[in-house]
mmCIF file of C-alpha atoms and ligand atoms in Angstrom:
data_model
loop_
_atom_site.group_PDB
_atom_site.id
_atom_site.type_symbol
_atom_site.label_atom_id
_atom_site.label_comp_id
_atom_site.label_asym_id
_atom_site.label_seq_id
_atom_site.Cartn_x
_atom_site.Cartn_y
_atom_site.Cartn_z
ATOM 1 C CA MET A 1 -52.015 67.898 -106.831
ATOM 2 C CA ALA A 2 -48.239 67.686 -106.536
ATOM 3 C CA ARG A 3 -47.067 64.261 -107.864
ATOM 4 C CA PRO A 4 -44.567 61.692 -106.830
ATOM 5 C CA LEU A 5 -41.923 61.143 -109.181
ATOM 6 C CA ILE A 6 -43.558 58.985 -111.807
ATOM 7 C CA ARG A 7 -41.382 55.921 -112.105
ATOM 8 C CA GLY A 8 -40.310 53.212 -114.485
ATOM 9 C CA LEU A 9 -41.403 55.201 -117.793
ATOM 10 C CA CYS A 10 -39.181 53.954 -120.565
ATOM 11 C CA ALA A 11 -37.971 50.575 -121.128
ATOM 12 C CA VAL A 12 -34.909 51.772 -122.962
ATOM 13 C CA VAL A 13 -33.601 54.013 -120.238
ATOM 14 C CA LEU A 14 -34.977 52.066 -117.277
ATOM 15 C CA ALA A 15 -33.354 53.105 -114.084
ATOM 16 C CA GLY A 16 -33.069 51.558 -110.670
ATOM 17 C CA SER A 17 -34.314 53.106 -107.578
ATOM 18 C CA ALA A 18 -37.767 54.455 -106.600
ATOM 19 C CA GLY A 19 -38.188 58.455 -106.769
ATOM 20 C CA ALA A 20 -39.191 60.236 -103.408
ATOM 21 C CA ALA A 21 -42.260 62.452 -103.736
ATOM 22 C CA ILE A 22 -41.671 66.089 -104.523
ATOM 23 C CA LEU A 23 -42.813 68.078 -101.729
ATOM 24 C CA LEU A 24 -42.284 71.752 -102.096
ATOM 25 C CA GLY A 25 -43.428 72.636 -98.382
ATOM 26 C CA GLY A 26 -44.284 70.892 -95.047
ATOM 27 C CA ASN A 27 -46.786 71.966 -92.390
ATOM 28 C CA ALA A 28 -47.644 75.389 -92.745
ATOM 29 C CA PRO A 29 -47.970 77.248 -89.454
ATOM 30 C CA ALA A 30 -51.327 79.160 -88.838
ATOM 31 C CA SER A 31 -51.150 82.962 -88.310
ATOM 32 C CA ALA A 32 -54.073 82.570 -85.975
ATOM 33 C CA ALA A 33 -56.797 85.246 -86.180
ATOM 34 C CA VAL A 34 -60.496 84.237 -86.502
ATOM 35 C CA THR A 35 -61.276 80.698 -85.110
ATOM 36 C CA SER A 36 -59.088 77.825 -86.055
ATOM 37 C CA THR A 37 -59.009 74.411 -85.845
ATOM 38 C CA VAL A 38 -56.529 71.278 -86.891
ATOM 39 C CA GLY A 39 -57.762 69.593 -90.051
ATOM 40 C CA THR A 40 -56.009 66.178 -91.338
ATOM 41 C CA VAL A 41 -55.076 65.658 -95.189
ATOM 42 C CA ASP A 42 -56.778 62.849 -96.832
ATOM 43 C CA SER A 43 -55.138 62.541 -100.223
ATOM 44 C CA GLY A 44 -54.582 59.019 -100.713
ATOM 45 C CA SER A 45 -50.904 58.545 -102.057
ATOM 46 C CA THR A 46 -50.615 61.701 -103.708
ATOM 47 C CA PRO A 47 -49.437 64.839 -101.814
ATOM 48 C CA LEU A 48 -52.246 67.922 -101.509
ATOM 49 C CA ASN A 49 -50.898 71.051 -102.971
ATOM 50 C CA ILE A 50 -50.949 74.373 -101.011
ATOM 51 C CA ARG A 51 -51.903 77.075 -103.232
ATOM 52 C CA SER A 52 -51.613 80.684 -103.625
ATOM 53 C CA GLY A 53 -55.124 81.319 -104.216
ATOM 54 C CA THR A 54 -58.455 79.364 -104.159
ATOM 55 C CA SER A 55 -58.057 77.563 -107.759
ATOM 56 C CA VAL A 56 -56.174 75.065 -109.271
ATOM 57 C CA SER A 57 -54.877 77.814 -111.393
ATOM 58 C CA ALA A 58 -53.249 79.381 -108.619
ATOM 59 C CA SER A 59 -49.605 78.664 -108.101
ATOM 60 C CA THR A 60 -48.268 75.678 -105.844
ATOM 61 C CA VAL A 61 -46.670 77.050 -102.983
ATOM 62 C CA GLY A 62 -46.096 73.782 -100.920
ATOM 63 C CA ALA A 63 -47.620 70.472 -100.419
ATOM 64 C CA LEU A 64 -48.789 68.211 -97.369
ATOM 65 C CA ARG A 65 -48.919 64.357 -97.384
ATOM 66 C CA SER A 66 -51.999 62.548 -96.624
ATOM 67 C CA GLY A 67 -52.340 62.080 -93.031
ATOM 68 C CA ASN A 68 -50.717 65.222 -92.185
ATOM 69 C CA LYS A 69 -52.249 67.423 -89.555
ATOM 70 C CA VAL A 70 -52.578 70.957 -90.494
ATOM 71 C CA THR A 71 -53.659 74.191 -88.575
ATOM 72 C CA LEU A 72 -56.776 76.003 -90.818
ATOM 73 C CA VAL A 73 -57.680 79.801 -89.865
ATOM 74 C CA CYS A 74 -61.005 79.999 -91.643
ATOM 75 C CA GLN A 75 -62.574 78.999 -94.988
ATOM 76 C CA VAL A 76 -63.384 80.691 -98.196
ATOM 77 C CA THR A 77 -65.094 79.759 -101.342
ATOM 78 C CA GLY A 78 -63.236 79.059 -104.491
ATOM 79 C CA GLN A 79 -63.198 76.655 -107.518
ATOM 80 C CA THR A 80 -65.392 73.241 -106.835
ATOM 81 C CA ILE A 81 -62.944 70.166 -106.383
ATOM 82 C CA SER A 82 -64.063 66.834 -106.310
ATOM 83 C CA GLY A 83 -61.638 65.344 -103.827
ATOM 84 C CA ARG A 84 -61.470 62.146 -101.551
ATOM 85 C CA VAL A 85 -63.163 63.645 -98.939
ATOM 86 C CA ARG A 86 -66.143 65.564 -100.700
ATOM 87 C CA THR A 87 -66.898 67.658 -103.617
ATOM 88 C CA THR A 88 -66.886 71.321 -102.533
ATOM 89 C CA ASN A 89 -66.019 74.615 -103.327
ATOM 90 C CA ILE A 90 -64.749 75.365 -100.011
ATOM 91 C CA TRP A 91 -60.814 76.111 -99.464
ATOM 92 C CA ASP A 92 -59.322 76.239 -96.158
ATOM 93 C CA LYS A 93 -57.135 78.859 -95.581
ATOM 94 C CA ILE A 94 -53.715 78.463 -93.737
ATOM 95 C CA ALA A 95 -52.168 81.521 -93.885
ATOM 96 C CA ASP A 96 -52.175 84.821 -96.400
ATOM 97 C CA GLY A 97 -51.521 83.242 -99.741
ATOM 98 C CA ARG A 98 -51.830 79.715 -98.916
ATOM 99 C CA TYR A 99 -55.121 77.430 -99.252
ATOM 100 C CA VAL A 100 -56.023 73.911 -99.662
ATOM 101 C CA SER A 101 -59.027 72.376 -101.128
ATOM 102 C CA ASN A 102 -61.574 71.319 -98.110
ATOM 103 C CA ALA A 103 -62.347 68.347 -100.871
ATOM 104 C CA TYR A 104 -59.268 66.746 -99.126
ATOM 105 C CA ILE A 105 -59.260 67.588 -95.684
ATOM 106 C CA ARG A 106 -61.099 65.936 -92.752
ATOM 107 C CA ARG A 107 -61.851 68.626 -89.804
ATOM 108 C CA GLY A 108 -64.614 70.419 -87.487
ATOM 109 C CA ALA A 109 -66.392 73.436 -87.830
ATOM 110 C CA LEU A 110 -64.459 76.380 -89.222
ATOM 111 C CA SER A 111 -65.632 80.250 -89.579
ATOM 112 C CA PRO A 112 -65.736 82.014 -92.791
ATOM 113 C CA CYS A 113 -62.549 84.300 -93.315
ATOM 114 C CA PRO A 114 -63.595 87.922 -92.767
ATOM 115 C CA SER A 115 -62.899 89.203 -96.130
ATOM 116 C CA THR A 116 -63.814 86.418 -98.571
ATOM 117 C CA PRO A 117 -61.862 87.189 -101.832
ATOM 118 C CA PRO A 118 -64.057 86.890 -105.123
ATOM 119 C CA PRO A 119 -64.496 83.301 -106.194
ATOM 120 C CA PRO A 120 -62.862 82.860 -109.705
ATOM 121 C CA PRO A 121 -65.184 83.587 -112.597
ATOM 122 C CA THR A 122 -67.141 80.683 -113.888
ATOM 123 C CA ALA A 123 -67.581 80.469 -117.547
ATOM 124 C CA PRO A 124 -71.032 81.391 -118.227
ATOM 125 C CA THR A 125 -72.559 80.284 -121.544
ATOM 126 C CA ASN A 126 -73.644 83.040 -123.553
ATOM 127 C CA VAL A 127 -73.147 86.092 -121.863
ATOM 128 C CA ALA A 128 -73.691 89.560 -123.762
ATOM 129 C CA VAL A 129 -70.026 90.855 -123.931
ATOM 130 C CA THR A 130 -69.787 94.749 -122.915
ATOM 131 C CA SER A 131 -66.446 96.202 -123.283
ATOM 132 C CA THR A 132 -64.995 99.064 -121.171
ATOM 133 C CA VAL A 133 -61.768 100.963 -121.412
ATOM 134 C CA GLY A 134 -59.284 100.145 -118.903
ATOM 135 C CA THR A 135 -55.787 102.323 -118.036
ATOM 136 C CA VAL A 136 -52.508 100.309 -117.967
ATOM 137 C CA GLU A 137 -50.742 100.771 -114.814
ATOM 138 C CA SER A 138 -47.249 99.150 -115.041
ATOM 139 C CA GLY A 139 -44.804 101.716 -113.980
ATOM 140 C CA ASN A 140 -41.583 101.751 -115.740
ATOM 141 C CA THR A 141 -41.962 98.526 -117.596
ATOM 142 C CA PRO A 142 -44.538 98.029 -120.549
ATOM 143 C CA LEU A 143 -47.341 95.565 -119.926
ATOM 144 C CA ASN A 144 -46.787 92.410 -122.469
ATOM 145 C CA ILE A 145 -49.832 91.595 -124.375
ATOM 146 C CA ARG A 146 -49.953 87.666 -124.576
ATOM 147 C CA SER A 147 -51.473 85.172 -126.759
ATOM 148 C CA SER A 148 -53.470 83.337 -123.993
ATOM 149 C CA ALA A 149 -53.925 84.153 -120.277
ATOM 150 C CA THR A 150 -50.676 83.042 -118.757
ATOM 151 C CA ILE A 151 -47.031 84.463 -119.026
ATOM 152 C CA SER A 152 -45.951 81.236 -120.613
ATOM 153 C CA ALA A 153 -47.807 82.386 -123.527
ATOM 154 C CA SER A 154 -46.201 84.185 -126.571
ATOM 155 C CA THR A 155 -45.695 87.956 -126.074
ATOM 156 C CA VAL A 156 -47.883 89.430 -129.029
ATOM 157 C CA GLY A 157 -47.247 93.245 -128.101
ATOM 158 C CA ALA A 158 -46.672 95.667 -125.338
ATOM 159 C CA LEU A 159 -48.355 98.672 -123.592
ATOM 160 C CA ARG A 160 -46.884 101.452 -121.868
ATOM 161 C CA SER A 161 -48.090 102.509 -118.612
ATOM 162 C CA GLY A 162 -50.911 105.095 -118.765
ATOM 163 C CA ASN A 163 -52.285 103.610 -122.337
ATOM 164 C CA GLN A 164 -55.950 103.472 -122.589
ATOM 165 C CA ILE A 165 -57.107 100.029 -124.026
ATOM 166 C CA THR A 166 -60.479 98.720 -124.835
ATOM 167 C CA LEU A 167 -61.154 95.460 -123.294
ATOM 168 C CA VAL A 168 -63.671 93.048 -124.419
ATOM 169 C CA CYS A 169 -64.290 90.696 -121.694
ATOM 170 C CA GLN A 170 -62.183 88.896 -118.810
ATOM 171 C CA ILE A 171 -61.209 85.317 -118.278
ATOM 172 C CA ALA A 172 -59.668 83.283 -115.651
ATOM 173 C CA GLY A 173 -55.619 82.419 -116.105
ATOM 174 C CA GLN A 174 -52.756 82.516 -114.309
ATOM 175 C CA THR A 175 -52.694 84.512 -111.087
ATOM 176 C CA ILE A 176 -50.265 87.572 -111.258
ATOM 177 C CA SER A 177 -49.277 89.887 -108.593
ATOM 178 C CA GLY A 178 -49.136 93.397 -110.360
ATOM 179 C CA ARG A 179 -49.100 97.318 -109.350
ATOM 180 C CA VAL A 180 -53.127 97.086 -109.174
ATOM 181 C CA ARG A 181 -53.806 93.869 -107.531
ATOM 182 C CA THR A 182 -53.150 90.226 -107.173
ATOM 183 C CA THR A 183 -55.613 88.375 -109.627
ATOM 184 C CA ASN A 184 -56.052 85.278 -111.886
ATOM 185 C CA ILE A 185 -57.965 87.545 -113.984
ATOM 186 C CA TRP A 186 -56.981 88.313 -117.892
ATOM 187 C CA ASP A 187 -58.660 91.073 -119.522
ATOM 188 C CA LYS A 188 -59.246 90.132 -123.435
ATOM 189 C CA ILE A 189 -58.185 92.629 -125.987
ATOM 190 C CA ALA A 190 -59.226 90.296 -129.170
ATOM 191 C CA ASP A 191 -59.042 86.653 -129.885
ATOM 192 C CA GLY A 192 -55.141 85.935 -129.101
ATOM 193 C CA ARG A 193 -54.431 89.231 -127.283
ATOM 194 C CA TYR A 194 -54.806 89.224 -123.328
ATOM 195 C CA VAL A 195 -53.486 91.294 -120.638
ATOM 196 C CA SER A 196 -53.196 90.375 -117.086
ATOM 197 C CA ASN A 197 -55.802 92.346 -114.800
ATOM 198 C CA ALA A 198 -53.041 92.674 -112.270
ATOM 199 C CA TYR A 199 -51.874 95.729 -114.168
ATOM 200 C CA ILE A 200 -55.212 97.390 -115.393
ATOM 201 C CA ARG A 201 -57.529 99.824 -113.826
ATOM 202 C CA ARG A 202 -60.717 99.805 -115.165
ATOM 203 C CA GLY A 203 -64.619 99.227 -114.483
ATOM 204 C CA ALA A 204 -66.860 96.206 -114.607
ATOM 205 C CA LEU A 205 -66.256 93.783 -117.321
ATOM 206 C CA SER A 206 -68.064 90.625 -118.196
ATOM 207 C CA PRO A 207 -66.968 87.188 -118.539
ATOM 208 C CA CYS A 208 -65.947 86.131 -121.936
ATOM 209 C CA PRO A 209 -68.770 83.958 -123.527
ATOM 210 C CA SER A 210 -66.515 80.762 -123.927
ATOM 211 C CA ALA A 211 -63.897 81.568 -121.553
ATOM 212 C CA SER A 212 -62.776 78.235 -120.877
ATOM 213 C CA THR A 213 -65.225 75.700 -120.373
ATOM 214 C CA PRO A 214 -66.940 75.070 -123.528
ATOM 215 C CA PRO A 215 -64.378 73.356 -126.060
ATOM 216 C CA LEU A 216 -63.296 75.361 -129.165
ATOM 217 C CA PRO A 217 -64.608 73.430 -132.586
ATOM 218 C CA PRO A 218 -62.566 70.700 -133.196
ATOM 219 C CA GLN A 219 -59.763 70.700 -135.450
ATOM 220 C CA ALA A 220 -59.867 68.646 -138.680
ATOM 221 C CA ASN A 221 -58.460 65.291 -138.560
ATOM 222 C CA PRO A 222 -58.849 63.280 -141.879
ATOM 223 C CA GLY A 223 -60.112 59.817 -141.326
ATOM 224 C CA VAL A 224 -61.149 59.827 -137.713
ATOM 225 C CA ALA A 225 -64.838 59.827 -137.060
ATOM 226 C CA THR A 226 -64.959 59.050 -133.004
ATOM 227 C CA GLY A 227 -63.583 62.257 -132.082
ATOM 228 C CA TRP A 228 -60.168 60.498 -130.743
ATOM 229 C CA VAL A 229 -56.982 61.312 -132.660
ATOM 230 C CA ILE A 230 -53.646 60.039 -132.509
ATOM 231 C CA PRO A 231 -51.454 62.375 -130.100
ATOM 232 C CA VAL A 232 -48.325 61.892 -132.686
ATOM 233 C CA PRO A 233 -47.448 60.182 -135.731
ATOM 234 C CA GLY A 234 -45.057 57.234 -135.478
ATOM 235 C CA THR A 235 -45.340 53.582 -134.209
ATOM 236 C CA PRO A 236 -44.775 52.798 -130.700
ATOM 237 C CA ALA A 237 -41.259 51.198 -129.846
ATOM 238 C CA GLN A 238 -41.536 50.483 -126.454
ATOM 239 C CA LEU A 239 -44.568 48.808 -125.646
ATOM 240 C CA PHE A 240 -46.906 48.709 -122.580
ATOM 241 C CA ARG A 241 -45.509 46.452 -119.792
ATOM 242 C CA PRO A 242 -43.043 44.529 -121.883
ATOM 243 C CA ALA A 243 -41.938 41.437 -119.693
ATOM 244 C CA SER A 244 -38.609 43.084 -119.502
ATOM 245 C CA ASN A 245 -40.383 46.366 -117.734
ATOM 246 C CA PRO A 246 -43.405 45.461 -116.186
ATOM 247 C CA GLY A 247 -43.869 49.128 -114.695
ATOM 248 C CA HIS A 248 -44.100 50.764 -118.294
ATOM 249 C CA ASP A 249 -47.686 51.725 -117.951
ATOM 250 C CA GLY A 250 -47.588 53.598 -121.472
ATOM 251 C CA VAL A 251 -46.017 53.132 -124.921
ATOM 252 C CA ASP A 252 -43.074 55.280 -126.409
ATOM 253 C CA ILE A 253 -43.081 56.961 -129.796
ATOM 254 C CA MET A 254 -39.737 57.958 -130.888
ATOM 255 C CA LEU A 255 -40.031 61.132 -132.642
ATOM 256 C CA PRO A 256 -37.567 64.337 -133.368
ATOM 257 C CA ARG A 257 -37.542 67.137 -130.850
ATOM 258 C CA ASN A 258 -40.240 69.884 -131.028
ATOM 259 C CA ILE A 259 -42.985 67.609 -133.048
ATOM 260 C CA PRO A 260 -46.200 68.904 -131.737
ATOM 261 C CA ILE A 261 -48.114 66.617 -129.333
ATOM 262 C CA ALA A 262 -52.389 66.885 -129.653
ATOM 263 C CA ALA A 263 -54.617 65.798 -127.059
ATOM 264 C CA ALA A 264 -55.675 62.385 -128.035
ATOM 265 C CA GLY A 265 -59.500 63.366 -127.075
ATOM 266 C CA ALA A 266 -61.471 66.256 -125.797
ATOM 267 C CA GLY A 267 -61.177 66.897 -122.224
ATOM 268 C CA GLN A 268 -60.037 68.940 -119.519
ATOM 269 C CA VAL A 269 -56.480 69.607 -118.343
ATOM 270 C CA THR A 270 -55.936 68.547 -114.756
ATOM 271 C CA THR A 271 -52.148 68.433 -114.555
ATOM 272 C CA VAL A 272 -49.301 70.417 -115.976
ATOM 273 C CA GLU A 273 -46.144 69.786 -114.224
ATOM 274 C CA CYS A 274 -42.350 69.273 -114.189
ATOM 275 C CA ASN A 275 -42.033 65.906 -112.660
ATOM 276 C CA THR A 276 -37.960 65.428 -112.291
ATOM 277 C CA SER A 277 -35.262 64.443 -109.875
ATOM 278 C CA GLY A 278 -33.249 66.673 -112.330
ATOM 279 C CA PRO A 279 -32.659 70.392 -111.746
ATOM 280 C CA ASN A 280 -35.695 71.373 -113.993
ATOM 281 C CA CYS A 281 -37.483 70.181 -117.080
ATOM 282 C CA ASP A 282 -35.972 72.853 -119.530
ATOM 283 C CA VAL A 283 -33.064 70.537 -119.938
ATOM 284 C CA ASP A 284 -32.748 67.038 -121.401
ATOM 285 C CA GLY A 285 -33.040 64.453 -119.055
ATOM 286 C CA GLY A 286 -31.406 61.020 -119.164
ATOM 287 C CA PRO A 287 -31.711 57.139 -118.057
ATOM 288 C CA ASN A 288 -30.697 58.237 -114.640
ATOM 289 C CA VAL A 289 -32.870 61.114 -114.004
ATOM 290 C CA ARG A 290 -36.229 60.190 -112.550
ATOM 291 C CA GLY A 291 -39.847 61.344 -113.542
ATOM 292 C CA CYS A 292 -42.156 62.358 -116.399
ATOM 293 C CA GLY A 293 -40.453 65.534 -117.329
ATOM 294 C CA TRP A 294 -42.663 68.136 -118.430
ATOM 295 C CA TYR A 295 -46.147 66.412 -118.695
ATOM 296 C CA VAL A 296 -49.835 66.803 -119.189
ATOM 297 C CA ASP A 297 -52.629 64.694 -118.012
ATOM 298 C CA ILE A 298 -56.176 65.326 -119.434
ATOM 299 C CA GLN A 299 -59.377 63.789 -118.128
ATOM 300 C CA HIS A 300 -61.800 62.418 -120.675
ATOM 301 C CA ALA A 301 -65.615 61.782 -120.471
ATOM 302 C CA GLY A 302 -66.094 57.984 -119.206
ATOM 303 C CA GLN A 303 -63.218 58.170 -116.396
ATOM 304 C CA VAL A 304 -60.765 58.136 -119.171
ATOM 305 C CA ALA A 305 -57.683 59.766 -118.662
ATOM 306 C CA THR A 306 -54.546 60.206 -120.853
ATOM 307 C CA ARG A 307 -50.998 61.450 -120.035
ATOM 308 C CA TYR A 308 -48.031 62.847 -122.225
ATOM 309 C CA CYS A 309 -44.581 62.909 -120.804
ATOM 310 C CA HIS A 310 -40.966 64.314 -121.518
ATOM 311 C CA MET A 311 -42.123 67.342 -123.293
ATOM 312 C CA VAL A 312 -39.285 69.954 -124.319
ATOM 313 C CA ARG A 313 -40.739 72.609 -122.605
ATOM 314 C CA ARG A 314 -43.387 73.991 -120.442
ATOM 315 C CA PRO A 315 -46.719 72.622 -122.217
ATOM 316 C CA SER A 316 -48.889 74.832 -124.165
ATOM 317 C CA VAL A 317 -52.014 74.285 -122.002
ATOM 318 C CA VAL A 318 -52.725 75.114 -118.424
ATOM 319 C CA GLU A 319 -54.706 73.164 -115.685
ATOM 320 C CA GLY A 320 -58.415 73.571 -115.794
ATOM 321 C CA GLN A 321 -58.224 74.086 -119.567
ATOM 322 C CA TRP A 322 -60.447 72.483 -121.800
ATOM 323 C CA VAL A 323 -59.036 70.989 -124.758
ATOM 324 C CA ASN A 324 -60.165 69.406 -128.081
ATOM 325 C CA ALA A 325 -59.269 66.365 -129.676
ATOM 326 C CA GLY A 326 -56.336 67.066 -131.902
ATOM 327 C CA GLN A 327 -55.630 70.190 -129.965
ATOM 328 C CA ILE A 328 -51.776 71.080 -129.619
ATOM 329 C CA ILE A 329 -50.747 70.563 -125.966
ATOM 330 C CA GLY A 330 -46.972 70.838 -126.345
ATOM 331 C CA TYR A 331 -43.942 69.592 -128.154
ATOM 332 C CA VAL A 332 -41.756 66.491 -127.942
ATOM 333 C CA GLY A 333 -38.469 66.399 -125.971
ATOM 334 C CA THR A 334 -36.512 64.465 -123.592
ATOM 335 C CA SER A 335 -37.171 65.957 -120.177
ATOM 336 C CA GLY A 336 -37.259 63.679 -117.123
ATOM 337 C CA ASN A 337 -36.383 59.687 -117.131
ATOM 338 C CA SER A 338 -35.707 59.582 -121.040
ATOM 339 C CA GLY A 339 -32.976 58.363 -123.292
ATOM 340 C CA GLY A 340 -33.941 60.212 -126.399
ATOM 341 C CA THR A 341 -36.553 62.362 -127.578
ATOM 342 C CA HIS A 342 -39.813 60.626 -127.771
ATOM 343 C CA LEU A 343 -43.541 60.712 -126.308
ATOM 344 C CA HIS A 344 -44.312 58.508 -123.367
ATOM 345 C CA PHE A 345 -48.162 58.221 -123.855
ATOM 346 C CA GLU A 346 -50.251 56.346 -121.210
ATOM 347 C CA VAL A 347 -54.202 55.940 -121.054
ATOM 348 C CA HIS A 348 -55.797 55.383 -117.826
ATOM 349 C CA VAL A 349 -59.308 53.959 -117.317
ATOM 350 C CA GLY A 350 -61.080 53.922 -113.930
ATOM 351 C CA PRO A 351 -62.120 56.283 -111.192
ATOM 352 C CA GLY A 352 -59.190 58.508 -109.412
ATOM 353 C CA TYR A 353 -56.136 59.766 -110.413
ATOM 354 C CA ALA A 354 -53.847 58.247 -113.031
ATOM 355 C CA VAL A 355 -51.906 55.314 -111.511
ATOM 356 C CA HIS A 356 -50.266 52.103 -112.419
ATOM 357 C CA ALA A 357 -53.600 50.271 -111.230
ATOM 358 C CA ASN A 358 -55.777 51.773 -113.798
ATOM 359 C CA ALA A 359 -53.429 51.915 -116.598
ATOM 360 C CA VAL A 360 -54.561 49.907 -119.873
ATOM 361 C CA ASP A 361 -52.614 49.353 -123.210
ATOM 362 C CA PRO A 362 -52.644 52.475 -125.305
ATOM 363 C CA ILE A 363 -52.455 50.583 -128.602
ATOM 364 C CA ALA A 364 -55.607 48.513 -127.549
ATOM 365 C CA PHE A 365 -57.624 51.565 -126.387
ATOM 366 C CA MET A 366 -56.575 53.730 -129.583
ATOM 367 C CA GLN A 367 -57.647 51.024 -131.610
ATOM 368 C CA ARG A 368 -61.084 50.740 -129.884
ATOM 369 C CA MET A 369 -61.617 54.525 -130.417
ATOM 370 C CA ASN A 370 -60.849 54.038 -133.775
ATOM 371 C CA ALA A 371 -57.590 56.298 -133.928
ATOM 372 C CA PRO A 372 -54.931 53.512 -133.829
ATOM 373 C CA LEU A 373 -51.719 54.412 -133.054
ATOM 374 C CA GLY A 374 -48.935 54.029 -135.676
ATOM 375 C CA VAL A 375 -50.941 55.109 -138.385
ATOM 376 C CA LEU A 376 -49.553 58.101 -140.033
ATOM 377 C CA THR A 377 -52.146 60.890 -140.611
ATOM 378 C CA THR A 378 -52.136 64.280 -141.835
ATOM 379 C CA ARG A 379 -52.989 67.013 -139.244
HETATM 380 ZN ZN1 ZN B 401 -42.095 55.325 -121.741
#
């Protein structure tokens, strides 16, 4: 889901006017072909993302507002989404490279697409891993080896076109358009070493045993027994909804740039986005810039969500990824509506997306979780 600009973040830098929703595209025309039907978007107050593939890990290529009519050409299966209309693995195709989750669409019957693309691999539990030898096909440019299944991960090596490489298993990651194919599959070479399958010719390969779903072993965090940890050290300066800023739905913890930010609890990353009225989130924001900057939302068990705003650069995690309490998700910065480097941290309790109505005081919540904010711990 594309998010509207998140307003009223920081009391110290409170700015005036409301931000407009970021919409990357409008109604998408159908390219005809099979049977088509007109559907109605039902996504509440947040826009519905149009994706390049049938999973939230596919890139966003546009968005639709709730109430928009959209012509749908056929349906395919993909990632299961729980939306406002239903929970389903059906995605409705608008045109090649343009899909919306049927979980947010009201419509009549629709034919399956003629050549249904393979669904994204689900993460099975313990599958025997077979390995295979693949051949790199990347033309004149080397193929980067990455520390995780996204091009935002660091480069840890490279392979030349024609190189043979032993691949141990495959995982789902960022969708890449390469010389061989367009795919969200990444081939694992070894722990911390992945190459995009978009540039690899190979035979069958098993999904990795713990591809993305089962959380990794939790990191040590002395003194915390509940599974919740403080996201950063430091005492909140700006509090939750002070009288001077009742729209401030979190707390601000002032910290130097590049301090690591940890997931406060185990859960699934639901949003990784740049939310700004400025040019982008890789530059410092300011009091007159709107939005949360580079931010992450994590959905935890028990209808709890946490939000981490104003990161210095693209977060270290991707949408759909499972994280543990204490796992580093990004670094402190001052992108978006922010007058200085800090972490804006929100906690939401209740059904649905994290909004003003379900925000709770992070200080009281983290106290209950036995990980009180402001207590310096070593991590
Ligand atoms: Zn704030």
